[in-house]
Coordinates of C-alpha atoms in Angstrom, one line a residue:
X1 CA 29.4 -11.3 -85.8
X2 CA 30.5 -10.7 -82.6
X3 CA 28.5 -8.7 -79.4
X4 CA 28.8 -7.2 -75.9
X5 CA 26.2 -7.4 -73.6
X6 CA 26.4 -5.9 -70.1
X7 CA 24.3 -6.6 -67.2
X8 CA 24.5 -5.1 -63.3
X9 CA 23.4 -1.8 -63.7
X10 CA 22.2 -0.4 -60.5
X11 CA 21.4 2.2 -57.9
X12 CA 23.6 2.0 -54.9
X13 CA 24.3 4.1 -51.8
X14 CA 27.8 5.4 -50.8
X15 CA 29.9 3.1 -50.1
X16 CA 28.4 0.0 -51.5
X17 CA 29.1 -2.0 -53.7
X18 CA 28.2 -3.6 -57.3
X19 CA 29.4 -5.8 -59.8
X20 CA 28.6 -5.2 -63.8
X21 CA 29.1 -8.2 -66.0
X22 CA 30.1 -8.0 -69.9
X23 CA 29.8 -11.2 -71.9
X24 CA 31.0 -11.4 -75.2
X25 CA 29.4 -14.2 -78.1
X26 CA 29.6 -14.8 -81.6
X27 CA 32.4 -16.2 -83.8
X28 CA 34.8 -15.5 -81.4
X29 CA 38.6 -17.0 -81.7
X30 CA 40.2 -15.4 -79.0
X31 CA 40.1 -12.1 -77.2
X32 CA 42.8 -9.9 -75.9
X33 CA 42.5 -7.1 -73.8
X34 CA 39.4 -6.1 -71.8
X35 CA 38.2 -3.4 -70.6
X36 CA 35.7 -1.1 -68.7
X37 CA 35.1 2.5 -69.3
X38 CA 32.9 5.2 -68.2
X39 CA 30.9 8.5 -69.2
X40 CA 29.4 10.7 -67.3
X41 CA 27.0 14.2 -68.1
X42 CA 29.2 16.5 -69.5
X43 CA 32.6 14.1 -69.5
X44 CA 34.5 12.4 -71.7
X45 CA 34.6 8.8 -71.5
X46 CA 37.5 7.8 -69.4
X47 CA 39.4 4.1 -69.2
X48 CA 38.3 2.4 -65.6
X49 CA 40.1 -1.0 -65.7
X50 CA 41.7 -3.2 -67.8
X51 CA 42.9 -6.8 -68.0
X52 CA 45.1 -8.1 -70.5
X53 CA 44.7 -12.0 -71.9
X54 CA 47.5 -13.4 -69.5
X55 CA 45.6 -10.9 -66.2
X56 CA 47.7 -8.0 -65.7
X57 CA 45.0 -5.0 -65.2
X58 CA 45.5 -1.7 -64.9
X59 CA 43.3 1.2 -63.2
X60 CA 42.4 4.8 -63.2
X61 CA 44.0 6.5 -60.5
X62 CA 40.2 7.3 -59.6
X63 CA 39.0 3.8 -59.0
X64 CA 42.5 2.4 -57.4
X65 CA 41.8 0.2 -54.3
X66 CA 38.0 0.2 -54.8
X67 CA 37.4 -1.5 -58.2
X68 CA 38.9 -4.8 -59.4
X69 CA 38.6 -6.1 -62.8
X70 CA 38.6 -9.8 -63.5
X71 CA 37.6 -12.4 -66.7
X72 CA 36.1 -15.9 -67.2
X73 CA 37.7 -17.0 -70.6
X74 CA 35.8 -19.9 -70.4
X75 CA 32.4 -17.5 -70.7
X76 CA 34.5 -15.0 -72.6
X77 CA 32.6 -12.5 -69.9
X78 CA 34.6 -9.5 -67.6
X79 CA 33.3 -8.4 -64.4
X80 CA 33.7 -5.4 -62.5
X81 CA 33.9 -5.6 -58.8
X82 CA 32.7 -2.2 -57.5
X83 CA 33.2 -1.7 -53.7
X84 CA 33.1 1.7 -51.3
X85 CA 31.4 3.6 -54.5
X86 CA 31.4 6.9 -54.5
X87 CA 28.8 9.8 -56.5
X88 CA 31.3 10.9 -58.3
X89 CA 31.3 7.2 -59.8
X90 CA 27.6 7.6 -61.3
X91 CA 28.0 7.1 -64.9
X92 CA 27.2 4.7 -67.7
X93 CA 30.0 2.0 -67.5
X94 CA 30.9 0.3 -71.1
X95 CA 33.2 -2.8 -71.7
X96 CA 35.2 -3.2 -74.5
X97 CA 36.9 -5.8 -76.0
X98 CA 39.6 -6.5 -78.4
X99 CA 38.3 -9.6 -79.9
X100 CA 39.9 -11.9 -82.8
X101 CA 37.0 -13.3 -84.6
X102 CA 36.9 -17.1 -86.5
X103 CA 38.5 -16.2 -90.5
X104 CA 39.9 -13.0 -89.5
X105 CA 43.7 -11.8 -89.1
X106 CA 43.4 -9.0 -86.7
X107 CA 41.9 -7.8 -83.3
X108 CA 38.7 -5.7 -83.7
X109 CA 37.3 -3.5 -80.6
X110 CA 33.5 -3.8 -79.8
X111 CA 31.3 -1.8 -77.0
X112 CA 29.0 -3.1 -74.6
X113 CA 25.9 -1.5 -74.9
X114 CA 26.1 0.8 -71.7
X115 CA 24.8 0.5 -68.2
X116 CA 24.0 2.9 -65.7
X117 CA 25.3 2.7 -62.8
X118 CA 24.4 6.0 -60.1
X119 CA 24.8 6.1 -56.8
X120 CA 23.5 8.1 -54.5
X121 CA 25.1 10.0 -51.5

């Protein structure tokens, strides 16, 4: 029994900035890697950001420079910093989590629910 829940979604102007928040509860052990994707009209849902359980992160080429990625284990939550946004970053952003639930043996992936971010140029 284990959920995502995002928060931040927003309307922005170019070249602001925004942070989305993903917060994971439940039976939760432990979690691995987390991560951020995105979807937008038409486009298949690409990988954003991710951090792994010890903080390495990786990025889209896309978002390199502008976006950071960062957890609270304490809160089991991951942010996404989101500076110097750009149109072509309007999408609906969804986390993701590998998470190791209480009585279970192996990592299972959940989804946030989805949050729109859009900005405007």
């Amino acid at each position: 029994q284990v959920q995502l829940v995002e928060s931040g979604a927003g309307l922005v102007q170019a070249g602001g900035s925004l942070r989305l928040s993903c917060a994971a509860s439940g039976s939760i052990f432990s979690i691995n890697a987390m991560n951020w994707y995105r979807q937008a009209p038409g486009k298949q849902r690409e990988l954003v950001a991710r951090i792994g359980s010890g903080g390495s992160t990786t990025y889209a080429d896309s978002v390199q420079g502008r976006f950071t990625i960062s957890r609270d284990n304490a809160k089991n939550t991951v942010y996404l910093h989101m500076r110097s946004l750009k149109p072509e970053d309007t999408a609906v952003y969804y986390c993701n989590a590998d998470v190791l639930g209480f009585g279970s043996t192996r990592y299972v992936g959940y989804w946030g629910q989805g949050t729109q971010v859009t900005v405007s140029s």
